[in-house]
Short mmCIF file of C-alpha atoms and ligand atoms in Angstrom, two decimals:
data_model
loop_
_atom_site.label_atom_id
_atom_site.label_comp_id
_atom_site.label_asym_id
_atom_site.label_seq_id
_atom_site.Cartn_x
_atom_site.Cartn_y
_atom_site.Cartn_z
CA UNK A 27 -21.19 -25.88 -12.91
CA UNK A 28 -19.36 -22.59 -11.31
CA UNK A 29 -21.06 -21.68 -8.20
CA UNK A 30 -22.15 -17.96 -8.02
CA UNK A 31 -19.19 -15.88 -6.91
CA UNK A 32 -20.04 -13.15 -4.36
CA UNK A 33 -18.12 -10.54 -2.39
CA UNK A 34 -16.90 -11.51 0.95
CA UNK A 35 -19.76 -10.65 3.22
CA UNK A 36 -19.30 -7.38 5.56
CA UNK A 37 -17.28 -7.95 8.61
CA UNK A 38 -18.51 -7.76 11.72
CA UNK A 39 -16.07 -4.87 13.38
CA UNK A 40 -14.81 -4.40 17.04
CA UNK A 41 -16.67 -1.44 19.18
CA UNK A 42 -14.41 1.53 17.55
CA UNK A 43 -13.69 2.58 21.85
CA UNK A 44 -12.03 -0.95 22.45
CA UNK A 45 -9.49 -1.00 19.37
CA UNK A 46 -9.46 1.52 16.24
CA UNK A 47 -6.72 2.60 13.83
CA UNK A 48 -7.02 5.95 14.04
CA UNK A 49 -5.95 7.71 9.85
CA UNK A 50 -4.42 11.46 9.98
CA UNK A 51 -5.80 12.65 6.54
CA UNK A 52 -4.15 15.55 7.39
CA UNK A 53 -0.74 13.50 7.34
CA UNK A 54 -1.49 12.06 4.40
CA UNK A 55 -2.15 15.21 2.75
CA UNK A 56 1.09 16.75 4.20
CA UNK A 57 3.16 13.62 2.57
CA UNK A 58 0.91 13.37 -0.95
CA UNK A 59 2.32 17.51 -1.44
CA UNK A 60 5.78 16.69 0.42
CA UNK A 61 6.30 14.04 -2.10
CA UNK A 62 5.12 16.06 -4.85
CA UNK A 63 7.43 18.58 -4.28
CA UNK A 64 10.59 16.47 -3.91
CA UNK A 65 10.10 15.20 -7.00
CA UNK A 66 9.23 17.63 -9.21
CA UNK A 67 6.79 15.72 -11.37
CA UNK A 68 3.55 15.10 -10.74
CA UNK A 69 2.44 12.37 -8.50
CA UNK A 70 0.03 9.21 -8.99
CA UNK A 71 -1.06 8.23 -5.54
CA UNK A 72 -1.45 4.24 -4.92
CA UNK A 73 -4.07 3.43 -2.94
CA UNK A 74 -4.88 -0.46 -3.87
CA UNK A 75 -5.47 -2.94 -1.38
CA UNK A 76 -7.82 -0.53 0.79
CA UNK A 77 -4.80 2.25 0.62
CA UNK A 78 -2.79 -0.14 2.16
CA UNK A 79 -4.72 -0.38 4.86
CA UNK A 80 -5.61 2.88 5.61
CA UNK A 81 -8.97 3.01 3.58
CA UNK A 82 -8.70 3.36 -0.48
CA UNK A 83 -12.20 6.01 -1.28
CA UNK A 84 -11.04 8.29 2.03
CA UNK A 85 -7.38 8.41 1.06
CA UNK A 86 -8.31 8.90 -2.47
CA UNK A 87 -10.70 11.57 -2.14
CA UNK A 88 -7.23 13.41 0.16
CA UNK A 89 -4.54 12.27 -2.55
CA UNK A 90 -6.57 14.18 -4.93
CA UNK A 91 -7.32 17.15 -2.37
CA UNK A 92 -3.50 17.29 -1.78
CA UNK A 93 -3.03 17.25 -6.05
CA UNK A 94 -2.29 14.24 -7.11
CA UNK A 95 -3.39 14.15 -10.95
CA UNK A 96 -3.65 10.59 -10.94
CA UNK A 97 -4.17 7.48 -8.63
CA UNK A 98 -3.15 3.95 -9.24
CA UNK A 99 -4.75 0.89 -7.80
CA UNK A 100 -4.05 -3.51 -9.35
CA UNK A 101 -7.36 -4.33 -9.98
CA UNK A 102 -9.99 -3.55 -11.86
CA UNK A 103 -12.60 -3.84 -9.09
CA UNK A 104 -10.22 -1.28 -7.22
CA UNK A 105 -10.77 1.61 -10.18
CA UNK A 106 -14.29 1.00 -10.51
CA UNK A 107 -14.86 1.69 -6.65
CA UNK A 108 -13.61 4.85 -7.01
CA UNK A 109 -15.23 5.92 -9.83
CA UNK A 110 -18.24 4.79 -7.81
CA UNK A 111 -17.30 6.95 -5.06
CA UNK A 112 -17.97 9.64 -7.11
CA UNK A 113 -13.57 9.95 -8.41
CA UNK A 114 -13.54 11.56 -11.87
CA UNK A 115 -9.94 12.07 -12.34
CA UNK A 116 -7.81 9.92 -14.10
CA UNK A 117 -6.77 6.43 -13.22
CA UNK A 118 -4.53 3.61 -13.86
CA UNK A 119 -5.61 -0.43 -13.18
CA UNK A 120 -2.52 -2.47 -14.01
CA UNK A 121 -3.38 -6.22 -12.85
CA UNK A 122 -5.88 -8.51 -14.10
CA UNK A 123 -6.89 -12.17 -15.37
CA UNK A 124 -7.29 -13.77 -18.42
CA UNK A 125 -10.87 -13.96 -17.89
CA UNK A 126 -11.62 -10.40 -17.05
CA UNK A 127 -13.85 -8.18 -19.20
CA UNK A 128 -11.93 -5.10 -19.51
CA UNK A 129 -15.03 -3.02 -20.93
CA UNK A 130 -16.32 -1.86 -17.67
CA UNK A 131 -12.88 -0.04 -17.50
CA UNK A 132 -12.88 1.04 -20.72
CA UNK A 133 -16.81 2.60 -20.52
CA UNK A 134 -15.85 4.06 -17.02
CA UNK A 135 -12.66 6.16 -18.42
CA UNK A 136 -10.45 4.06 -16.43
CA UNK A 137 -6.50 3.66 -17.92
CA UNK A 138 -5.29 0.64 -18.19
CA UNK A 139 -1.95 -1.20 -18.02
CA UNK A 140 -1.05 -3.69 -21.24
CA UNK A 141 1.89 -6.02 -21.48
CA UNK A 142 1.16 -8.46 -24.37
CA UNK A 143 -0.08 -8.75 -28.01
CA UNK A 144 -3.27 -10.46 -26.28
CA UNK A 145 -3.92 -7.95 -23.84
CA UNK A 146 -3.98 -5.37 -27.21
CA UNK A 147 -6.20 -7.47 -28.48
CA UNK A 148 -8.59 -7.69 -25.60
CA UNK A 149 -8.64 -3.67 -25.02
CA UNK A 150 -9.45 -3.11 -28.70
CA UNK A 151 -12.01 -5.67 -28.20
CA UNK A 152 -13.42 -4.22 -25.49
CA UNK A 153 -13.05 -0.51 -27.03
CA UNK A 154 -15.50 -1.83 -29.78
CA UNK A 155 -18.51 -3.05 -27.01
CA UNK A 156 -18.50 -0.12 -25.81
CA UNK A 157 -17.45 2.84 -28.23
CA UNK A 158 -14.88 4.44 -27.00
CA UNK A 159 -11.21 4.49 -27.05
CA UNK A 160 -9.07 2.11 -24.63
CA UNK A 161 -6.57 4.79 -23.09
CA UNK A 162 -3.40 2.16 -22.42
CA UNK A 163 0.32 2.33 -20.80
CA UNK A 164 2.39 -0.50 -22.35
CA UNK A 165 4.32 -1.96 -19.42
CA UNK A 166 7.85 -3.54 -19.90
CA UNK A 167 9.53 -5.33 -18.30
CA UNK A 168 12.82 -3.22 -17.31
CA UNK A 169 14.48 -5.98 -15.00
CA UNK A 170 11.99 -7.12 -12.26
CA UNK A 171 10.61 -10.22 -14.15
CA UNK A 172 6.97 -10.00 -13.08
CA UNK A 173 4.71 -7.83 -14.79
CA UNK A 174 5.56 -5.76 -18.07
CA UNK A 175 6.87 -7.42 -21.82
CA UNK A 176 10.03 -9.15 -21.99
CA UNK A 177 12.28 -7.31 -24.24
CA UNK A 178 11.96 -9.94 -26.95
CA UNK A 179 7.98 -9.51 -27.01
CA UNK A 180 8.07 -5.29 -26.74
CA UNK A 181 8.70 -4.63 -30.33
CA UNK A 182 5.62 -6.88 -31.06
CA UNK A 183 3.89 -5.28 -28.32
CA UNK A 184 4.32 -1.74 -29.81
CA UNK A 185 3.65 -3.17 -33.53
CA UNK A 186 0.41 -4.58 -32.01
CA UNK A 187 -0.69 -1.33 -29.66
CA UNK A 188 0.12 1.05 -32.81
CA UNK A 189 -1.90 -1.10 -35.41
CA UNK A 190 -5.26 -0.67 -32.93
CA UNK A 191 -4.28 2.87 -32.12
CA UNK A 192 -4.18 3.75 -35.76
CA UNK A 193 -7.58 1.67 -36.45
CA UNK A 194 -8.97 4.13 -33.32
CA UNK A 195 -9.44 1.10 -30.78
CA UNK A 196 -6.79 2.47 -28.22
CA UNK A 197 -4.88 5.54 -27.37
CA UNK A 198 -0.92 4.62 -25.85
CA UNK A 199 -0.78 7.28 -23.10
CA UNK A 200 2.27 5.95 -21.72
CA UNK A 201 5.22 4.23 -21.05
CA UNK A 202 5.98 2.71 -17.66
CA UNK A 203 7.77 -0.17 -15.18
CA UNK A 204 8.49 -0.46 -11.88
CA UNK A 205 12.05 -0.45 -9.99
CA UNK A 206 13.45 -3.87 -8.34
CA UNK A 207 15.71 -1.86 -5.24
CA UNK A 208 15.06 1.65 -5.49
CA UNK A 209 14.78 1.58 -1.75
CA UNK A 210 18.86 0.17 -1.83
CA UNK A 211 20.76 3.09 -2.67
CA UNK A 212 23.40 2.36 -5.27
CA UNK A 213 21.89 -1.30 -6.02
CA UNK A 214 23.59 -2.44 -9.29
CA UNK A 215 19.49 -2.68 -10.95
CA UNK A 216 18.94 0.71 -10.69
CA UNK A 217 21.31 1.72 -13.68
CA UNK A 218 20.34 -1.40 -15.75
CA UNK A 219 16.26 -0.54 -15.40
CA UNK A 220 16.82 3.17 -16.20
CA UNK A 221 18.83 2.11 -19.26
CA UNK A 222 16.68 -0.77 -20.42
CA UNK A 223 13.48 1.70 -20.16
CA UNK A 224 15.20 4.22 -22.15
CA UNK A 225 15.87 1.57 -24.69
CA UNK A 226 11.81 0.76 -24.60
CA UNK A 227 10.81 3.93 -24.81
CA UNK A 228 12.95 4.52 -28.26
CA UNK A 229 11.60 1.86 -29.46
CA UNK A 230 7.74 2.67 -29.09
CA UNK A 231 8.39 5.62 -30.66
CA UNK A 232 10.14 3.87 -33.28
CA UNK A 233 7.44 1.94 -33.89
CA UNK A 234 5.32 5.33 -34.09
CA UNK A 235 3.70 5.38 -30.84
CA UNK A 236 3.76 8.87 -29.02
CA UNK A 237 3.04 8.21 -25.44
CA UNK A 238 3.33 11.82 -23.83
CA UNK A 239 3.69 9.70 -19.93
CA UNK A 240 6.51 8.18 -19.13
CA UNK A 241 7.00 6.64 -15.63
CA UNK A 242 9.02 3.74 -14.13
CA UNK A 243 9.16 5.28 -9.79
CA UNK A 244 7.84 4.11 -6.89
CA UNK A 245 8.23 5.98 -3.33
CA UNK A 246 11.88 5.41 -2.86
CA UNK A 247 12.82 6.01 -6.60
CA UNK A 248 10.79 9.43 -6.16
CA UNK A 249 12.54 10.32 -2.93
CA UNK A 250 16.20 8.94 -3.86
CA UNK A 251 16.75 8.16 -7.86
CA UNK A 252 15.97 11.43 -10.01
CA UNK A 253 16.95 9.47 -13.14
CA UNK A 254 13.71 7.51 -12.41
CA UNK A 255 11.30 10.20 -11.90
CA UNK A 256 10.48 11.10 -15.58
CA UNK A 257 6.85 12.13 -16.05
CA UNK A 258 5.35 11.10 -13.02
CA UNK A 259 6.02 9.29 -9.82
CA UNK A 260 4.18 6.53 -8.89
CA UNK A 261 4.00 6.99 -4.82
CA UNK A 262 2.61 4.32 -2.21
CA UNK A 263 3.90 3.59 0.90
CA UNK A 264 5.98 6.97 1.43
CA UNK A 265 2.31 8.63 1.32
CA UNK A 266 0.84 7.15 3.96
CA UNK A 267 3.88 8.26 5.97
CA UNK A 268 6.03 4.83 6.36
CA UNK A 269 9.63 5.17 4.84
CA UNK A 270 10.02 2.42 1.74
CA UNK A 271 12.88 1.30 4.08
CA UNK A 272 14.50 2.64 7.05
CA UNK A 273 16.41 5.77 6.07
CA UNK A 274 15.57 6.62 2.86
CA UNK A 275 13.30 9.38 3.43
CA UNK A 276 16.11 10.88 5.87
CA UNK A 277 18.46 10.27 2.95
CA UNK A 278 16.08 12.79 0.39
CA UNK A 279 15.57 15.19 3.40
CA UNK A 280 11.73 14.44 3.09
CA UNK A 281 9.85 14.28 6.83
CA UNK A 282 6.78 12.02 6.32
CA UNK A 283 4.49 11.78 9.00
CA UNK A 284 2.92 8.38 9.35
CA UNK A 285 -1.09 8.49 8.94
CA UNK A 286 -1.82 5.41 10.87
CA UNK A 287 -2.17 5.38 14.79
CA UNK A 288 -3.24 1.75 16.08
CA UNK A 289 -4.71 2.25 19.48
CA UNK A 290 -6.01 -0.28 21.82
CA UNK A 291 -7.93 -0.33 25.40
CA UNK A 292 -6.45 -2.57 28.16
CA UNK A 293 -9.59 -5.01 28.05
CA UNK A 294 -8.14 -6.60 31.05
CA UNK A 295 -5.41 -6.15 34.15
CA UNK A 296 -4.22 -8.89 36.32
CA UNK A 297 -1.34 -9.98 38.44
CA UNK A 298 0.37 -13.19 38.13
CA UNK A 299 2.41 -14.72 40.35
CA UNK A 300 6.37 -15.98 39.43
CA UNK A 301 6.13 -19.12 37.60
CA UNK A 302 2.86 -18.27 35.72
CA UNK A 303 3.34 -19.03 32.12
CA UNK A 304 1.67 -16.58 29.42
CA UNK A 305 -0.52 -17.53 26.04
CA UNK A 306 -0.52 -20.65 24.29
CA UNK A 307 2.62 -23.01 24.08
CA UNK A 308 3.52 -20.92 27.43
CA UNK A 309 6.61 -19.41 25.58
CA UNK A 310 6.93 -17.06 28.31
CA UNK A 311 7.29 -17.50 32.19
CA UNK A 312 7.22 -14.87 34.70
CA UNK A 313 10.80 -14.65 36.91
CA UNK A 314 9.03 -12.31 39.64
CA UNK A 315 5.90 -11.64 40.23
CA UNK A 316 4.24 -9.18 37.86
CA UNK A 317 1.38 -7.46 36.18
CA UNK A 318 -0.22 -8.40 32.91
CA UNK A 319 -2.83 -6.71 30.54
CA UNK A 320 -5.00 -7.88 27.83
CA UNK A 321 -5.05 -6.02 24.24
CA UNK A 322 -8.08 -7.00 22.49
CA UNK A 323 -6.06 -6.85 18.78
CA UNK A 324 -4.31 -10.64 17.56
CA UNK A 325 -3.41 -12.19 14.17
CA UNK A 326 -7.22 -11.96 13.08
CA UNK A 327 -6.60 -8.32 12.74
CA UNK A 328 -3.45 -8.28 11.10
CA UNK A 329 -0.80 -8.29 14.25
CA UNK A 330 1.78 -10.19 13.14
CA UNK A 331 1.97 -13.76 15.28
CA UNK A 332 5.58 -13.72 14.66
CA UNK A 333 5.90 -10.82 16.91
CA UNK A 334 5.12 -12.75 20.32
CA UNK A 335 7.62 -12.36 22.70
CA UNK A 336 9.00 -9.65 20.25
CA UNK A 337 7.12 -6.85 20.22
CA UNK A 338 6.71 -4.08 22.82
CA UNK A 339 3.74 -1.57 22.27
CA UNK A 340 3.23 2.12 23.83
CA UNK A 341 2.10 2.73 27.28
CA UNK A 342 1.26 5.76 29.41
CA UNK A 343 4.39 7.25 27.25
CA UNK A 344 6.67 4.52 27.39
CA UNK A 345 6.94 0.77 25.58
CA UNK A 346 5.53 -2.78 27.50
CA UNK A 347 6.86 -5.91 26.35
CA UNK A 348 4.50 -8.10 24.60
CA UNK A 349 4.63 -11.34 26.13
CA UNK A 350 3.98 -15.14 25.11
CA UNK A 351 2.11 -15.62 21.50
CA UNK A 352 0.14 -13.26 19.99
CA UNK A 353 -3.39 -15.07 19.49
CA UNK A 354 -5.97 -14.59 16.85
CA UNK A 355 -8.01 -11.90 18.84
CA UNK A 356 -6.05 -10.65 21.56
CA UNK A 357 -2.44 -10.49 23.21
CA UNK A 358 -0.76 -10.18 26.79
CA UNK A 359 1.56 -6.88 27.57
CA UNK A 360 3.71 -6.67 30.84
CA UNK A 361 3.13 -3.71 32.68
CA UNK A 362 5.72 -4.36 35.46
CA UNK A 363 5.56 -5.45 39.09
CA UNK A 364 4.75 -1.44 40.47
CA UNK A 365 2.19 -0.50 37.75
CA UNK A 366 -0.93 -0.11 38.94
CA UNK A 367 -2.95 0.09 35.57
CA UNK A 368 -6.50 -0.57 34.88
CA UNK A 369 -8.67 -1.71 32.11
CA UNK A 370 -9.44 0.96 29.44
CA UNK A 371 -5.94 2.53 29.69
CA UNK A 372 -4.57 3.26 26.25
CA UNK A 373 -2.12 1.20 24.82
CA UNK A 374 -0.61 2.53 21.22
CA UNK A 375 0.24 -0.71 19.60
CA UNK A 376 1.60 1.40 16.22
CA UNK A 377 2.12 4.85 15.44
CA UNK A 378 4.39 7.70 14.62
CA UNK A 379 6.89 6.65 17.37
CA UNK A 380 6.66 10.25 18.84
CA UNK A 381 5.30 9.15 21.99
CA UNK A 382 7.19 5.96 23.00
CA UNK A 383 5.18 3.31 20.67
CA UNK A 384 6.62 1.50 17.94
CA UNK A 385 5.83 2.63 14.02
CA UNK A 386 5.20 0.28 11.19
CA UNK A 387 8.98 -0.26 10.20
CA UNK A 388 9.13 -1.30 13.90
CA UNK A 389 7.09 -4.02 13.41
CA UNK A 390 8.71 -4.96 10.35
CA UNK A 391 12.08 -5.63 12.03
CA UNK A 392 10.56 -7.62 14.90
CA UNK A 393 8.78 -10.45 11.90
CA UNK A 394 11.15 -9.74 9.40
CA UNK A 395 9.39 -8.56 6.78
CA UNK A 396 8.34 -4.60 5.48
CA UNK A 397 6.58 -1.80 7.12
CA UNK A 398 3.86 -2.19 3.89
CA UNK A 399 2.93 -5.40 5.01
CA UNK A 400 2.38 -4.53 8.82
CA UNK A 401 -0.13 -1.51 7.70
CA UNK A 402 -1.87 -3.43 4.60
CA UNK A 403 -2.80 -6.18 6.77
CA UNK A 404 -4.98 -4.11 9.32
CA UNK A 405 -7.83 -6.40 8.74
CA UNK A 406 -11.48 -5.29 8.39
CA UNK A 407 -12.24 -6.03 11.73
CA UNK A 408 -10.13 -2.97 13.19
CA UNK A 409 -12.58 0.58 12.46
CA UNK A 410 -10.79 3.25 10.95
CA UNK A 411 -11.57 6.36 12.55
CA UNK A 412 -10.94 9.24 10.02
CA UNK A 413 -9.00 12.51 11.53
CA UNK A 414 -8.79 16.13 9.88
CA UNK A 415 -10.80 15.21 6.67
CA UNK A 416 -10.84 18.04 4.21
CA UNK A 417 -14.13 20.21 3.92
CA UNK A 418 -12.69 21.02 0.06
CA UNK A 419 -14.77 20.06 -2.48
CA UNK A 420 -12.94 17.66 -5.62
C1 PLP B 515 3.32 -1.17 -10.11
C2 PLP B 515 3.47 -0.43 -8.84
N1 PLP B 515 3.77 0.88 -8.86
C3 PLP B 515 3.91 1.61 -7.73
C4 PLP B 515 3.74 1.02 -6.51
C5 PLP B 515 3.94 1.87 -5.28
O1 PLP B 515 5.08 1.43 -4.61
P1 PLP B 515 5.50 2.13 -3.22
O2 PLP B 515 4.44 1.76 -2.25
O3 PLP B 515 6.82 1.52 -2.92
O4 PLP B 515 5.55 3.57 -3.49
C6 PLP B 515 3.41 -0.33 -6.42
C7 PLP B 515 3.26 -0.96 -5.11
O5 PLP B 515 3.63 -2.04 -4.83
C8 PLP B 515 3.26 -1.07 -7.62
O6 PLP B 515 2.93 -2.37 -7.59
#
């Protein structure tokens, strides 16, 4: 027998004055029309796992303040949150199981991604429950091999998707794929994935489908490929202010101004003596004698462990070194032999970078990995605290 499934239970948060990531809406209104603009095209703002990390129903509700016509999100469960936040507009789900029952989506309006013959057959199944039309964008696979129909399955895909559309099960809105390296300029995939969704999009047609969306961009094909942009511009990361890589917002000319602000109290302030060792392992020994503080943030709310001994985080206008490992709850800055600092003192552990702390791509260097991963896994025991909401009605 399956157990009963449930939703993870709410998480108990820290007191928002100790630690908080602190979300510019106003920033992320400024980038959402910045982006726009660049490109031309209208914009569909992604804002799946929790808006990567910034909150998904408060960065929707400013994406479609700013103008975006459209917002993406993977899951199912993602697109029906927002339409239970009260979201109207349109919206595109493009990840889900075999075992998922896609008529919720269908009954709440929602557009959905197909890639297969079965997936046709499971929208125009679920069109019938509930009486409406499936509104679909047939993804192929342009290059990335992950989602989307290999090009030996996309003729059968379109056959398929225009046999339900003309039975009235479904409606083919679009066309779309996603970029391997847009965020390498010149990478040799570019080319072949503009070509190869050319070649897709011919085909559909051939096969008398007349999808009036076409769109294959993410942030750094919006700011830096205009070949990619089409129809509409699928933009994530770039919204919430981080650059898909260092240098390729610079590269458009696009300022984005990061939304996130990670801010921390010193919960503690000590000195230690040379030869004291710092965190678990003791990875780190004092030469001199020096001054230590405590930041109640660790790996249980997404700060990357691999930063120990890495890292350095904003102080009182400057950067401290993080020292020793970074635990699950909590990690040790050195504020120097001549600070004098006390407990409750601010310490900036990510931001804009305009005032001496580190940003998101910052963090990314120091663990190896991307600037979306440092601001998507913000866990749920950090509060958000929302600035400069809009008073606009959507
Ligand atoms: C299918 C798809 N489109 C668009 C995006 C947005 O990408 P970015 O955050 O690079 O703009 C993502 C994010 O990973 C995605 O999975």
């Amino acid at each position: 027998m399956i157990n009963q499934l449930q939703p993870a239970a709410a998480v108990a948060g820290i007191y928002p004055a100790t630690a908080c990531a602190e979300i510019d809406l106003a920033a992320f209104r400024a980038n959402v029309v910045a982006l726009q603009a660049h490109a031309g095209v209208p914009a569909m703002v992604v804002v799946k796992a929790d808006g990567y990390g910034h909150g998904i129903v408060e960065c929707a509700r400013e994406a479609r303040v700013a103008g975006a016509g459209w917002l993406g999100v993977a899951t199912p469960g993602e697109a029906l949150l927002l339409r239970e936040a009260g979201d109207a507009g349109p919206i595109l789900a493009w990840l889900y199981g075999v075992e998922e029952d896609l008529a919720p989506l269908v009954a709440a309006d929602i557009d959905i991604s197909a890639q297969s013959v079965e997936q046709i057959g499971r929208l125009a199944a679920a069109a019938a429950t509930t009486e409406r039309r499936a509104r679909v964008h047939l993804k192929i696979d342009t290059g990335l091999s992950r989602n989307g129909a290999p090009s030996y399955e996309w003729p059968h895909v379109c056959a398929a998707a225009a046999e339900a559309e003309h039975a009235g099960a479904l409606e083919v809105v679009a066309v779309w794929s996603h970029l391997a390296a847009a965020d390498e300029p010149g990478h040799p995939s570019i080319p072949v994935q503009v070509e190869a969704f050319q070649r897709g999009y011919e085909q559909a047609r051939a096969e008398g489908l007349e999808p009036t969306l076409r769109h294959l961009a993410n942030s750094a094909g919006a700011l830096i490929v205009p070949e990619a942009r089409l129809d509409l511009v699928r933009v994530g990361i770039a919204a919430y202010g981080v650059d898909p890589a260092p240098g390729i917002a610079a590269l458009a000319g696009v300022a984005l101004r990061p939304v996130m602000r990670l801010r921390a109290q010193l919960v503690n302030v000590k000195q230690i003596p040379a030869g004291a060792s710092v965190s678990y392992g003791w990875t780190w020994t004092a030469e001199t004698p020096t001054t230590v503080g405590l930041v109640p943030l660790g790996y249980g709310d997404g700060i990357p462990r691999h930063a120990g001994n890495r890292a350095s985080v904003g102080w009182s206008g400057g950067r401290v070194p993080v020292r020793g490992r970074i635990c699950m709850d909590q990690f040790v800055v050195e504020l120097g032999a001549e600070h004098l600092a006390e407990p409750g003192e601010e310490i900036i552990v990510l931001g804009s970078g305009d005032h001496g702390e580190p940003t998101a791509n910052d963090w990314a260097a120091w663990c190896d990995t991307i600037g979306y991963e440092i601001v998507t896994r913000i866990g749920s025991r950090v509060p958000r605290r929302y600035l400069n909401a809009s008073q606009e009605d959507i």
